[in-house]
PDB file of C-alpha atoms in Angstrom:
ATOM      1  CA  UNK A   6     200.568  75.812 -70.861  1.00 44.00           C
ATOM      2  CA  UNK A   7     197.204  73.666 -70.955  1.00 51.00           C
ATOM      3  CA  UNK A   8     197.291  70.226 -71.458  1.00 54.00           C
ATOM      4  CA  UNK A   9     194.213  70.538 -73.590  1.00 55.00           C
ATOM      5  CA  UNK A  10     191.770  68.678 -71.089  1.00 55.00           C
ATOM      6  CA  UNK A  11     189.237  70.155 -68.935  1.00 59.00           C
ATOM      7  CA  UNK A  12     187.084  69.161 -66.473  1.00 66.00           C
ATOM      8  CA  UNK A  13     184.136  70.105 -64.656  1.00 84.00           C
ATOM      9  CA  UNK A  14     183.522  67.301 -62.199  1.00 91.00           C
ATOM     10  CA  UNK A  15     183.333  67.385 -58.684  1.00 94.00           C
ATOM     11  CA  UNK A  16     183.237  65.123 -55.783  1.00 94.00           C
ATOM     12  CA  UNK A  17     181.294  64.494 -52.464  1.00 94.00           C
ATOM     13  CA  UNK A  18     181.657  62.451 -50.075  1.00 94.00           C
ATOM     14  CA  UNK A  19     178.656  61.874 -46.785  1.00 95.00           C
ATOM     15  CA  UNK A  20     178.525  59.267 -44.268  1.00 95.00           C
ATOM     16  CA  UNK A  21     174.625  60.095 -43.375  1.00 96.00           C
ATOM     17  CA  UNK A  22     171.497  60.715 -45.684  1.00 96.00           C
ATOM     18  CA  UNK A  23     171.288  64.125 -46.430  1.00 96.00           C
ATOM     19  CA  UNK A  24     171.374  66.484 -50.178  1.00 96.00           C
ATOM     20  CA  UNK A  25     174.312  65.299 -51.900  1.00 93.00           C
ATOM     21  CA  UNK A  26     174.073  68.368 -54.636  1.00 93.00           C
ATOM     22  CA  UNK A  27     171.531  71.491 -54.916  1.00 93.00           C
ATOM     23  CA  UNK A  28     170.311  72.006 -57.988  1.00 95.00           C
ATOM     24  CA  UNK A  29     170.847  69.634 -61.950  1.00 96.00           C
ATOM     25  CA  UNK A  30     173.590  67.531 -62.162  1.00 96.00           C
ATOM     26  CA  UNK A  31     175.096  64.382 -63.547  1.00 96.00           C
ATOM     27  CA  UNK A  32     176.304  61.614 -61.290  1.00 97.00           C
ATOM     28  CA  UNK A  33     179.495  60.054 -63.077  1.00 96.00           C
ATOM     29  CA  UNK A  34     180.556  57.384 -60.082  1.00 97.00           C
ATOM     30  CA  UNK A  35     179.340  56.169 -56.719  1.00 97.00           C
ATOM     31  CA  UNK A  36     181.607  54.552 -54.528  1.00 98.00           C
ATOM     32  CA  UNK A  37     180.935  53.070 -51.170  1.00 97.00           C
ATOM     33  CA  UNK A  38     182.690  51.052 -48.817  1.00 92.00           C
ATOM     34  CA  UNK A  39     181.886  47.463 -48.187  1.00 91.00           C
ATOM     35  CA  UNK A  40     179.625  46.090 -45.584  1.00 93.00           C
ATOM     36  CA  UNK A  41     176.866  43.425 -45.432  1.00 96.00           C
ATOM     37  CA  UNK A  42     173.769  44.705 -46.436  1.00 97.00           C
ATOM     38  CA  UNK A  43     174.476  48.131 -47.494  1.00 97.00           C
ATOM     39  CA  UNK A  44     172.285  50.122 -49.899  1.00 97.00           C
ATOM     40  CA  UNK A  45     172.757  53.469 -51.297  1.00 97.00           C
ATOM     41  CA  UNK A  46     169.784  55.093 -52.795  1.00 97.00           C
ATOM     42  CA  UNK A  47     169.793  58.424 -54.672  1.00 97.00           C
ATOM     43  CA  UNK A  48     166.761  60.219 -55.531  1.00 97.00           C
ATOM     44  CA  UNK A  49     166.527  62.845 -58.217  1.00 97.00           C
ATOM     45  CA  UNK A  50     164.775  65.835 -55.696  1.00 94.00           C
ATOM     46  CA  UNK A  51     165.301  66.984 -52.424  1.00 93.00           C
ATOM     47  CA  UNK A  52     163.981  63.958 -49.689  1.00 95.00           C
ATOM     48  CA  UNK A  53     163.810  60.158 -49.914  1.00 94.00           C
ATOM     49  CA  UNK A  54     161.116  60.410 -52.563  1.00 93.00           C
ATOM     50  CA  UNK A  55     160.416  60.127 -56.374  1.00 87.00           C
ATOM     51  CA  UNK A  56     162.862  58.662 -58.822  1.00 92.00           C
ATOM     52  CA  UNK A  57     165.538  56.555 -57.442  1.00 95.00           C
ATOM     53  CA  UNK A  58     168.803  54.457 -58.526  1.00 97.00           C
ATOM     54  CA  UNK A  59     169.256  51.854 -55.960  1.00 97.00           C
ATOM     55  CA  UNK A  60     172.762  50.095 -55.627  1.00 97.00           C
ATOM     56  CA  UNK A  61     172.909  47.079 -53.127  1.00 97.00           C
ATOM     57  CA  UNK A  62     176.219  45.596 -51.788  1.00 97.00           C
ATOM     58  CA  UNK A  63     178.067  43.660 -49.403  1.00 96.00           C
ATOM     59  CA  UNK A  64     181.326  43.804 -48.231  1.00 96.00           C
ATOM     60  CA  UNK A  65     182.871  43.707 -51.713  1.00 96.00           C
ATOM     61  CA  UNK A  66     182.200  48.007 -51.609  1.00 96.00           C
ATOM     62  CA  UNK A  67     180.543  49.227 -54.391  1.00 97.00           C
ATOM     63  CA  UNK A  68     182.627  50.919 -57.313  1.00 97.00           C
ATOM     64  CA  UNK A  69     179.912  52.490 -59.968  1.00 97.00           C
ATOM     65  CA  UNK A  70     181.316  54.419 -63.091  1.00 96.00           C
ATOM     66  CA  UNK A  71     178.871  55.513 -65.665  1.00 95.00           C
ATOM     67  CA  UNK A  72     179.683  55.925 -68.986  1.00 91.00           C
ATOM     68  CA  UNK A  73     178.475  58.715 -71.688  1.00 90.00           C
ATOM     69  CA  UNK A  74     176.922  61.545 -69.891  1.00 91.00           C
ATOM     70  CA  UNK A  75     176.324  59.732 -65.891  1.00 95.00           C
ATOM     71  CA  UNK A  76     172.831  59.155 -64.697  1.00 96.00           C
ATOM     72  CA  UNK A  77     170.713  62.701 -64.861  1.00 96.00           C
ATOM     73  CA  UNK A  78     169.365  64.356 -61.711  1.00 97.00           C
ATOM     74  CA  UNK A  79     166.844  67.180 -62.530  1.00 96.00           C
ATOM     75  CA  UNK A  80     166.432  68.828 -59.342  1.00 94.00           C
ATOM     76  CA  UNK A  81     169.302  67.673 -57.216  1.00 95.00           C
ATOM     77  CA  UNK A  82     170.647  64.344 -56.036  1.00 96.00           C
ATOM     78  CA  UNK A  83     169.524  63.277 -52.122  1.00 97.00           C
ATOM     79  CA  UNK A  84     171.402  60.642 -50.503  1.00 97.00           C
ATOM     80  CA  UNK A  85     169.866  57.661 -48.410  1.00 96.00           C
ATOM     81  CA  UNK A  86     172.320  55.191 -46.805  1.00 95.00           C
ATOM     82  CA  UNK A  87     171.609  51.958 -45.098  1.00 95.00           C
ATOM     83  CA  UNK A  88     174.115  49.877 -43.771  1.00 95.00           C
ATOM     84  CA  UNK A  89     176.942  52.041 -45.745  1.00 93.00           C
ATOM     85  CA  UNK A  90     179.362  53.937 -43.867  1.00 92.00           C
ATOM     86  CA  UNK A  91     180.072  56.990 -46.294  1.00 93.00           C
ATOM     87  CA  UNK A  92     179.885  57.200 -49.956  1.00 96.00           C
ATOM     88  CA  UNK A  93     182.244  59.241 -52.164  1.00 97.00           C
ATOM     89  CA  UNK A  94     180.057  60.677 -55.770  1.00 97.00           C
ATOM     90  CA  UNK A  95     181.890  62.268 -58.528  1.00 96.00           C
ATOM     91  CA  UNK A  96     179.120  64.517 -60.502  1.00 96.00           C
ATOM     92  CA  UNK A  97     179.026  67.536 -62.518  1.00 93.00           C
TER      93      UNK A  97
END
């Protein structure tokens, strides 16, 4: 028996720059541990370059959860870290 909800999101977690997802997708929460100084940066593409969404932090972490639809990535979302450990995104 179904409980009547259904999802379609996934997550991903990377402790280095890299692609986070291939191809669209909507970014629904970004979560990052804290340390002083950290910055995550993701770009709508496939490198470090274009449209970005910059989140800076310190050691309180960073705990992002965008409402409505998320924040829209056309061709893919790349991930650039500084300072930040690892970062755990929840997208569809």
């Amino acid at each position: 028996m179904s409980n009547g909800y259904l999802s379609d999101q996934r997550t991903s977690q990377q402790n280095a720059d890299g692609q986070l997802v291939t191809g669209p997708c909507r970014v629904t929460s970004i979560q990052a541990e804290g340390i002083a100084n950290a910055i995550v940066i993701l770009y709508d593409g496939t490198s470090a370059a274009g449209t970005a969404h910059k989140f800076e932090f310190g050691t309180e972490g960073l705990s992002v959860f965008v409402p409505g639809s998320g924040i829209r990535f056309k061709t893919g979302c790349y991930l650039d870290l500084t300072n930040a450990p690892s970062v755990t995104v929840t997208f569809n």
